[in-house]
Amino acid sequence: MAEFVYPPVIRAALTAFRALDVRIEIVGAEHIPATGGAVLVSNHISYLDFLFAGLGAYRGGKRKTRFMAKDDVFKHRISGPLMRGMKHIPVDRTDGQPAYEAAVRALKAGEVVGVFPEATISRSFMLKKFKTGAARMAADSGTPLLPVVLWGTQQLWTKGRPKTLTKRHVPVTIMIGEPIHLGPDDKPVMVTRRLRAAMSEMLDQAQREYPGKPSGPDDTWWLPAQLGGTAPTLEVAEAEDEAEAHAKAERRAAKG
């Protein structure tokens, strides 16, 4: 089923990007493995990141990435059939073990599985703390980690900002790093640190070489504070995430 659903979705996305003149640059496409399983690990700055990270793998090696995503997306009347049709993997946040096991099976079967180790969108647009799930999946399946960094996607649709899906001429960088192969004695915590360090260097490069500039003083919200933008610092963003999580927990408790 995925072989019939996935290519048309990619074509539709590319058509939309061309109509908006989204200027996509893919760097490091040669690092996409031609065959075999791999854990594609991407930073998370936009609601559209799965499209762009998946596009990098698809254009680089015609690989179809099966992303792990919260199960709410699979229950939506529009996105649900597409997500299931493309063989993405639903994650129940109250019990993630079935999703983890499904991901490992897919990796052992030679699939590329996509993971956002920050779990949620980074409001600061810098790397948050990484969870160790990607490294554990790579170890359990005997597959490499494939680091991917996105930059520019936050201008289209991100947390706490209105959608700007009709914004034109936005440059988007998709940077793919060298695969990280795990040794038999590698510990997930240490591998995760190495992965995050590699992706931090990639993100720094993507930001330095990014061709887009703010259109004026009111258009600096998408730039991190350390680059002179008005996005919240990592510390402020983490506090906002904690406040949001606390509010959600209170609403769930109120509903019983």
GROMACS .gro file of N, CA, C and O in nm, residues 28-135:
model
  432
   28GLY      N    1   2.456   1.683   0.134
   28GLY     CA    2   2.496   1.554   0.191
   28GLY      C    3   2.409   1.437   0.148
   28GLY      O    4   2.404   1.335   0.218
   29ALA      N    5   2.342   1.450   0.033
   29ALA     CA    6   2.254   1.342  -0.014
   29ALA      C    7   2.330   1.211  -0.034
   29ALA      O    8   2.271   1.102  -0.026
   30GLU      N    9   2.461   1.221  -0.055
   30GLU     CA   10   2.541   1.100  -0.078
   30GLU      C   11   2.549   1.013   0.046
   30GLU      O   12   2.590   0.896   0.038
   31HIS      N   13   2.510   1.066   0.161
   31HIS     CA   14   2.516   0.988   0.284
   31HIS      C   15   2.394   0.898   0.304
   31HIS      O   16   2.393   0.816   0.397
   32ILE      N   17   2.293   0.914   0.220
   32ILE     CA   18   2.174   0.828   0.232
   32ILE      C   19   2.212   0.685   0.189
   32ILE      O   20   2.256   0.665   0.075
   33PRO      N   21   2.197   0.585   0.276
   33PRO     CA   22   2.231   0.448   0.235
   33PRO      C   23   2.135   0.398   0.127
   33PRO      O   24   2.014   0.420   0.135
   34ALA      N   25   2.190   0.333   0.027
   34ALA     CA   26   2.108   0.285  -0.084
   34ALA      C   27   2.012   0.175  -0.041
   34ALA      O   28   1.901   0.164  -0.093
   35THR      N   29   2.055   0.093   0.052
   35THR     CA   30   1.973  -0.019   0.099
   35THR      C   31   1.994  -0.035   0.249
   35THR      O   32   2.086   0.022   0.308
   36GLY      N   33   1.908  -0.115   0.310
   36GLY     CA   34   1.923  -0.149   0.450
   36GLY      C   35   1.858  -0.049   0.543
   36GLY      O   36   1.826   0.064   0.503
   37GLY      N   37   1.837  -0.091   0.665
   37GLY     CA   38   1.773  -0.007   0.763
   37GLY      C   39   1.862   0.106   0.811
   37GLY      O   40   1.984   0.097   0.807
   38ALA      N   41   1.799   0.214   0.856
   38ALA     CA   42   1.870   0.328   0.915
   38ALA      C   43   1.771   0.408   0.998
   38ALA      O   44   1.653   0.417   0.964
   39VAL      N   45   1.821   0.464   1.108
   39VAL     CA   46   1.738   0.550   1.191
   39VAL      C   47   1.768   0.694   1.152
   39VAL      O   48   1.875   0.747   1.183
   40LEU      N   49   1.676   0.756   1.081
   40LEU     CA   50   1.691   0.895   1.040
   40LEU      C   51   1.653   0.983   1.160
   40LEU      O   52   1.541   0.976   1.209
   41VAL      N   53   1.747   1.066   1.204
   41VAL     CA   54   1.727   1.147   1.324
   41VAL      C   55   1.730   1.294   1.284
   41VAL      O   56   1.830   1.343   1.231
   42SER      N   57   1.621   1.365   1.306
   42SER     CA   58   1.611   1.505   1.263
   42SER      C   59   1.584   1.599   1.379
   42SER      O   60   1.518   1.561   1.477
   43ASN      N   61   1.635   1.722   1.368
   43ASN     CA   62   1.591   1.826   1.461
   43ASN      C   63   1.446   1.861   1.431
   43ASN      O   64   1.390   1.819   1.330
   44HIS      N   65   1.383   1.939   1.520
   44HIS     CA   66   1.239   1.961   1.507
   44HIS      C   67   1.208   2.109   1.534
   44HIS      O   68   1.207   2.153   1.649
   45ILE      N   69   1.181   2.183   1.426
   45ILE     CA   70   1.154   2.327   1.438
   45ILE      C   71   1.024   2.367   1.371
   45ILE      O   72   0.986   2.485   1.375
   46SER      N   73   0.954   2.270   1.310
   46SER     CA   74   0.834   2.303   1.234
   46SER      C   75   0.739   2.184   1.231
   46SER      O   76   0.782   2.069   1.243
   47TYR      N   77   0.611   2.212   1.211
   47TYR     CA   78   0.513   2.106   1.194
   47TYR      C   79   0.530   2.034   1.060
   47TYR      O   80   0.470   1.928   1.039
   48LEU      N   81   0.610   2.089   0.971
   48LEU     CA   82   0.631   2.030   0.838
   48LEU      C   83   0.761   1.951   0.827
   48LEU      O   84   0.797   1.906   0.718
   49ASP      N   85   0.831   1.934   0.938
   49ASP     CA   86   0.965   1.875   0.931
   49ASP      C   87   0.965   1.733   0.875
   49ASP      O   88   1.061   1.694   0.808
   50PHE      N   89   0.860   1.656   0.902
   50PHE     CA   90   0.860   1.518   0.849
   50PHE      C   91   0.859   1.519   0.697
   50PHE      O   92   0.918   1.432   0.633
   51LEU      N   93   0.793   1.620   0.637
   51LEU     CA   94   0.791   1.630   0.491
   51LEU      C   95   0.931   1.657   0.437
   51LEU      O   96   0.977   1.593   0.341
   52PHE      N   97   1.000   1.754   0.498
   52PHE     CA   98   1.130   1.792   0.446
   52PHE      C   99   1.238   1.689   0.478
   52PHE      O  100   1.322   1.658   0.393
   53ALA      N  101   1.236   1.633   0.598
   53ALA     CA  102   1.334   1.528   0.631
   53ALA      C  103   1.311   1.406   0.542
   53ALA      O  104   1.407   1.347   0.491
   54GLY      N  105   1.185   1.371   0.521
   54GLY     CA  106   1.154   1.259   0.432
   54GLY      C  107   1.193   1.288   0.289
   54GLY      O  108   1.238   1.198   0.216
   55LEU      N  109   1.178   1.414   0.247
   55LEU     CA  110   1.216   1.452   0.111
   55LEU      C  111   1.366   1.436   0.091
   55LEU      O  112   1.410   1.392  -0.016
   56GLY      N  113   1.444   1.469   0.193
   56GLY     CA  114   1.589   1.453   0.182
   56GLY      C  115   1.627   1.309   0.154
   56GLY      O  116   1.710   1.280   0.067
   57ALA      N  117   1.566   1.216   0.226
   57ALA     CA  118   1.596   1.074   0.206
   57ALA      C  119   1.543   1.024   0.072
   57ALA      O  120   1.606   0.941   0.005
   58TYR      N  121   1.426   1.077   0.032
   58TYR     CA  122   1.365   1.031  -0.093
   58TYR      C  123   1.443   1.080  -0.214
   58TYR      O  124   1.470   1.005  -0.308
   59ARG      N  125   1.481   1.206  -0.210
   59ARG     CA  126   1.558   1.260  -0.322
   59ARG      C  127   1.700   1.205  -0.324
   59ARG      O  128   1.760   1.187  -0.429
   60GLY      N  129   1.754   1.181  -0.204
   60GLY     CA  130   1.892   1.135  -0.196
   60GLY      C  131   1.911   0.991  -0.237
   60GLY      O  132   2.017   0.956  -0.290
   61GLY      N  133   1.812   0.907  -0.213
   61GLY     CA  134   1.829   0.767  -0.246
   61GLY      C  135   1.701   0.692  -0.272
   61GLY      O  136   1.697   0.570  -0.263
   62LYS      N  137   1.592   0.767  -0.300
   62LYS     CA  138   1.460   0.707  -0.322
   62LYS      C  139   1.416   0.622  -0.203
   62LYS      O  140   1.342   0.525  -0.217
   63ARG      N  141   1.462   0.661  -0.084
   63ARG     CA  142   1.424   0.589   0.036
   63ARG      C  143   1.298   0.651   0.096
   63ARG      O  144   1.286   0.773   0.107
   64LYS      N  145   1.206   0.566   0.136
   64LYS     CA  146   1.081   0.610   0.197
   64LYS      C  147   1.094   0.597   0.349
   64LYS      O  148   1.112   0.488   0.400
   65THR      N  149   1.085   0.709   0.417
   65THR     CA  150   1.105   0.710   0.562
   65THR      C  151   0.972   0.688   0.634
   65THR      O  152   0.872   0.752   0.603
   66ARG      N  153   0.972   0.596   0.730
   66ARG     CA  154   0.854   0.568   0.812
   66ARG      C  155   0.871   0.644   0.944
   66ARG      O  156   0.948   0.602   1.031
   67PHE      N  157   0.804   0.756   0.957
   67PHE     CA  158   0.823   0.840   1.075
   67PHE      C  159   0.740   0.790   1.193
   67PHE      O  160   0.626   0.744   1.176
   68MET      N  161   0.797   0.804   1.311
   68MET     CA  162   0.723   0.780   1.434
   68MET      C  163   0.653   0.910   1.471
   68MET      O  164   0.715   1.016   1.478
   69ALA      N  165   0.522   0.903   1.492
   69ALA     CA  166   0.443   1.023   1.520
   69ALA      C  167   0.334   0.991   1.621
   69ALA      O  168   0.288   0.876   1.630
   70LYS      N  169   0.293   1.092   1.697
   70LYS     CA  170   0.191   1.068   1.799
   70LYS      C  171   0.062   1.017   1.733
   70LYS      O  172   0.026   1.058   1.622
   71ASP      N  173  -0.006   0.929   1.803
   71ASP     CA  174  -0.118   0.858   1.743
   71ASP      C  175  -0.237   0.949   1.710
   71ASP      O  176  -0.324   0.911   1.630
   72ASP      N  177  -0.243   1.068   1.769
   72ASP     CA  178  -0.351   1.162   1.737
   72ASP      C  179  -0.356   1.193   1.588
   72ASP      O  180  -0.463   1.212   1.530
   73VAL      N  181  -0.237   1.200   1.527
   73VAL     CA  182  -0.229   1.232   1.383
   73VAL      C  183  -0.294   1.122   1.300
   73VAL      O  184  -0.353   1.148   1.195
   74PHE      N  185  -0.287   0.999   1.350
   74PHE     CA  186  -0.342   0.885   1.277
   74PHE      C  187  -0.494   0.878   1.292
   74PHE      O  188  -0.560   0.806   1.218
   75LYS      N  189  -0.550   0.950   1.388
   75LYS     CA  190  -0.694   0.948   1.411
   75LYS      C  191  -0.767   1.058   1.335
   75LYS      O  192  -0.890   1.058   1.328
   76HIS      N  193  -0.691   1.151   1.277
   76HIS     CA  194  -0.751   1.261   1.202
   76HIS      C  195  -0.811   1.208   1.072
   76HIS      O  196  -0.753   1.121   1.006
   77ARG      N  197  -0.925   1.263   1.034
   77ARG     CA  198  -0.997   1.209   0.917
   77ARG      C  199  -0.921   1.229   0.786
   77ARG      O  200  -0.941   1.153   0.690
   78ILE      N  201  -0.834   1.331   0.781
   78ILE     CA  202  -0.758   1.356   0.657
   78ILE      C  203  -0.618   1.297   0.666
   78ILE      O  204  -0.575   1.220   0.579
   79SER      N  205  -0.546   1.332   0.772
   79SER     CA  206  -0.407   1.285   0.783
   79SER      C  207  -0.399   1.137   0.817
   79SER      O  208  -0.304   1.069   0.776
   80GLY      N  209  -0.500   1.084   0.889
   80GLY     CA  210  -0.495   0.946   0.932
   80GLY      C  211  -0.477   0.845   0.819
   80GLY      O  212  -0.383   0.765   0.823
   81PRO      N  213  -0.564   0.846   0.717
   81PRO     CA  214  -0.547   0.750   0.607
   81PRO      C  215  -0.412   0.764   0.536
   81PRO      O  216  -0.353   0.665   0.494
   82LEU      N  217  -0.364   0.889   0.523
   82LEU     CA  218  -0.234   0.909   0.458
   82LEU      C  219  -0.120   0.854   0.542
   82LEU      O  220  -0.031   0.787   0.490
   83MET      N  221  -0.124   0.881   0.672
   83MET     CA  222  -0.019   0.831   0.761
   83MET      C  223  -0.016   0.678   0.762
   83MET      O  224   0.091   0.617   0.755
   84ARG      N  225  -0.134   0.619   0.769
   84ARG     CA  226  -0.139   0.472   0.768
   84ARG      C  227  -0.096   0.418   0.632
   84ARG      O  228  -0.026   0.317   0.623
   85GLY      N  229  -0.139   0.485   0.526
   85GLY     CA  230  -0.104   0.440   0.392
   85GLY      C  231   0.044   0.445   0.364
   85GLY      O  232   0.098   0.363   0.288
   86MET      N  233   0.114   0.542   0.426
   86MET     CA  234   0.258   0.554   0.406
   86MET      C  235   0.339   0.471   0.506
   86MET      O  236   0.461   0.480   0.511
   87LYS      N  237   0.268   0.393   0.589
   87LYS     CA  238   0.331   0.303   0.686
   87LYS      C  239   0.412   0.377   0.791
   87LYS      O  240   0.514   0.328   0.838
   88HIS      N  241   0.368   0.497   0.827
   88HIS     CA  242   0.429   0.563   0.941
   88HIS      C  243   0.388   0.489   1.068
   88HIS      O  244   0.294   0.408   1.067
   89ILE      N  245   0.454   0.518   1.178
   89ILE     CA  246   0.439   0.438   1.300
   89ILE      C  247   0.374   0.521   1.409
   89ILE      O  248   0.433   0.619   1.456
   90PRO      N  249   0.251   0.487   1.452
   90PRO     CA  250   0.184   0.564   1.557
   90PRO      C  251   0.245   0.538   1.694
   90PRO      O  252   0.279   0.424   1.728
   91VAL      N  253   0.258   0.646   1.774
   91VAL     CA  254   0.316   0.635   1.907
   91VAL      C  255   0.212   0.677   2.010
   91VAL      O  256   0.162   0.790   2.007
   92ASP      N  257   0.178   0.586   2.100
   92ASP     CA  258   0.092   0.617   2.213
   92ASP      C  259   0.183   0.666   2.325
   92ASP      O  260   0.265   0.590   2.378
   93ARG      N  261   0.170   0.794   2.362
   93ARG     CA  262   0.263   0.850   2.460
   93ARG      C  263   0.242   0.796   2.601
   93ARG      O  264   0.326   0.816   2.688
   94THR      N  265   0.132   0.726   2.623
   94THR     CA  266   0.113   0.662   2.753
   94THR      C  267   0.179   0.524   2.758
   94THR      O  268   0.201   0.470   2.865
   95ASP      N  269   0.209   0.468   2.641
   95ASP     CA  270   0.276   0.338   2.633
   95ASP      C  271   0.346   0.329   2.497
   95ASP      O  272   0.288   0.289   2.397
   96GLY      N  273   0.473   0.368   2.495
   96GLY     CA  274   0.547   0.373   2.369
   96GLY      C  275   0.612   0.243   2.327
   96GLY      O  276   0.669   0.236   2.218
   97GLN      N  277   0.603   0.139   2.409
   97GLN     CA  278   0.674   0.014   2.379
   97GLN      C  279   0.627  -0.051   2.248
   97GLN      O  280   0.710  -0.096   2.169
   98PRO      N  281   0.495  -0.060   2.221
   98PRO     CA  282   0.454  -0.120   2.093
   98PRO      C  283   0.510  -0.046   1.972
   98PRO      O  284   0.550  -0.108   1.873
   99ALA      N  285   0.516   0.087   1.978
   99ALA     CA  286   0.572   0.166   1.867
   99ALA      C  287   0.721   0.139   1.854
   99ALA      O  288   0.773   0.127   1.743
  100TYR      N  289   0.790   0.130   1.967
  100TYR     CA  290   0.933   0.100   1.965
  100TYR      C  291   0.959  -0.035   1.898
  100TYR      O  292   1.046  -0.049   1.812
  101GLU      N  293   0.882  -0.135   1.937
  101GLU     CA  294   0.900  -0.268   1.880
  101GLU      C  295   0.868  -0.270   1.731
  101GLU      O  296   0.937  -0.336   1.652
  102ALA      N  297   0.765  -0.194   1.691
  102ALA     CA  298   0.731  -0.185   1.548
  102ALA      C  299   0.844  -0.119   1.471
  102ALA      O  300   0.876  -0.159   1.357
  103ALA      N  301   0.905  -0.016   1.529
  103ALA     CA  302   1.015   0.053   1.463
  103ALA      C  303   1.135  -0.040   1.445
  103ALA      O  304   1.198  -0.042   1.338
  104VAL      N  305   1.168  -0.116   1.548
  104VAL     CA  306   1.281  -0.208   1.539
  104VAL      C  307   1.255  -0.315   1.433
  104VAL      O  308   1.345  -0.351   1.355
  105ARG      N  309   1.132  -0.365   1.426
  105ARG     CA  310   1.098  -0.463   1.321
  105ARG      C  311   1.116  -0.402   1.182
  105ARG      O  312   1.170  -0.466   1.092
  106ALA      N  313   1.071  -0.279   1.166
  106ALA     CA  314   1.084  -0.212   1.036
  106ALA      C  315   1.232  -0.193   1.000
  106ALA      O  316   1.271  -0.214   0.885
  107LEU      N  317   1.313  -0.155   1.097
  107LEU     CA  318   1.456  -0.136   1.073
  107LEU      C  319   1.522  -0.268   1.032
  107LEU      O  320   1.602  -0.272   0.937
  108LYS      N  321   1.488  -0.375   1.102
  108LYS     CA  322   1.546  -0.506   1.069
  108LYS      C  323   1.501  -0.553   0.931
  108LYS      O  324   1.572  -0.631   0.866
  109ALA      N  325   1.384  -0.504   0.888
  109ALA     CA  326   1.334  -0.541   0.755
  109ALA      C  327   1.394  -0.452   0.645
  109ALA      O  328   1.358  -0.467   0.528
  110GLY      N  329   1.482  -0.360   0.684
  110GLY     CA  330   1.550  -0.277   0.584
  110GLY      C  331   1.488  -0.142   0.559
  110GLY      O  332   1.523  -0.074   0.463
  111GLU      N  333   1.398  -0.098   0.647
  111GLU     CA  334   1.331   0.031   0.630
  111GLU      C  335   1.413   0.144   0.694
  111GLU      O  336   1.495   0.121   0.783
  112VAL      N  337   1.386   0.267   0.649
  112VAL     CA  338   1.437   0.386   0.715
  112VAL      C  339   1.327   0.436   0.808
  112VAL      O  340   1.215   0.460   0.764
  113VAL      N  341   1.359   0.450   0.935
  113VAL     CA  342   1.262   0.496   1.035
  113VAL      C  343   1.305   0.635   1.082
  113VAL      O  344   1.420   0.656   1.121
  114GLY      N  345   1.210   0.731   1.079
  114GLY     CA  346   1.239   0.868   1.117
  114GLY      C  347   1.201   0.897   1.260
  114GLY      O  348   1.093   0.860   1.306
  115VAL      N  349   1.291   0.965   1.331
  115VAL     CA  350   1.271   0.997   1.473
  115VAL      C  351   1.307   1.143   1.498
  115VAL      O  352   1.406   1.194   1.444
  116PHE      N  353   1.227   1.210   1.582
  116PHE     CA  354   1.260   1.343   1.631
  116PHE      C  355   1.299   1.328   1.778
  116PHE      O  356   1.211   1.321   1.865
  117PRO      N  357   1.428   1.321   1.810
  117PRO     CA  358   1.470   1.289   1.947
  117PRO      C  359   1.439   1.398   2.049
  117PRO      O  360   1.445   1.372   2.170
  118GLU      N  361   1.405   1.519   2.002
  118GLU     CA  362   1.365   1.624   2.096
  118GLU      C  363   1.220   1.606   2.139
  118GLU      O  364   1.174   1.674   2.231
  119ALA      N  365   1.146   1.522   2.068
  119ALA     CA  366   1.006   1.486   2.096
  119ALA      C  367   0.908   1.597   2.059
  119ALA      O  368   0.801   1.568   2.006
  120THR      N  369   0.940   1.721   2.087
  120THR     CA  370   0.851   1.832   2.053
  120THR      C  371   0.930   1.940   1.979
  120THR      O  372   1.053   1.942   1.981
  121ILE      N  373   0.857   2.030   1.916
  121ILE     CA  374   0.920   2.139   1.841
  121ILE      C  375   0.998   2.229   1.936
  121ILE      O  376   0.950   2.265   2.043
  122SER      N  377   1.116   2.268   1.894
  122SER     CA  378   1.199   2.359   1.972
  122SER      C  379   1.157   2.503   1.945
  122SER      O  380   1.171   2.553   1.834
  123ARG      N  381   1.107   2.569   2.048
  123ARG     CA  382   1.065   2.708   2.033
  123ARG      C  383   1.184   2.802   2.013
  123ARG      O  384   1.170   2.911   1.959
  124SER      N  385   1.301   2.759   2.061
  124SER     CA  386   1.422   2.843   2.048
  124SER      C  387   1.490   2.821   1.913
  124SER      O  388   1.579   2.897   1.876
  125PHE      N  389   1.449   2.715   1.843
  125PHE     CA  390   1.506   2.674   1.715
  125PHE      C  391   1.649   2.622   1.729
  125PHE      O  392   1.717   2.598   1.629
  126MET      N  393   1.694   2.603   1.853
  126MET     CA  394   1.820   2.537   1.881
  126MET      C  395   1.789   2.395   1.930
  126MET      O  396   1.673   2.363   1.959
  127LEU      N  397   1.891   2.311   1.940
  127LEU     CA  398   1.869   2.173   1.980
  127LEU      C  399   1.833   2.163   2.128
  127LEU      O  400   1.904   2.215   2.213
  128LYS      N  401   1.724   2.095   2.156
  128LYS     CA  402   1.686   2.065   2.293
  128LYS      C  403   1.760   1.939   2.338
  128LYS      O  404   1.842   1.883   2.264
  129LYS      N  405   1.730   1.892   2.457
  129LYS     CA  406   1.785   1.765   2.503
  129LYS      C  407   1.730   1.653   2.416
  129LYS      O  408   1.615   1.657   2.373
  130PHE      N  409   1.814   1.552   2.391
  130PHE     CA  410   1.774   1.437   2.310
  130PHE      C  411   1.733   1.322   2.401
  130PHE      O  412   1.799   1.293   2.501
  131LYS      N  413   1.627   1.253   2.363
  131LYS     CA  414   1.594   1.126   2.425
  131LYS      C  415   1.681   1.017   2.362
  131LYS      O  416   1.730   1.032   2.251
  132THR      N  417   1.699   0.906   2.430
  132THR     CA  418   1.792   0.803   2.385
  132THR      C  419   1.728   0.697   2.295
  132THR      O  420   1.795   0.604   2.252
  133GLY      N  421   1.599   0.713   2.265
  133GLY     CA  422   1.528   0.609   2.190
  133GLY      C  423   1.590   0.578   2.055
  133GLY      O  424   1.598   0.460   2.015
  134ALA      N  425   1.637   0.679   1.982
  134ALA     CA  426   1.695   0.656   1.850
  134ALA      C  427   1.819   0.569   1.860
  134ALA      O  428   1.838   0.473   1.782
  135ALA      N  429   1.906   0.599   1.957
  135ALA     CA  430   2.028   0.519   1.975
  135ALA      C  431   1.994   0.376   2.016
  135ALA      O  432   2.058   0.280   1.970
   0.00000   0.00000   0.00000
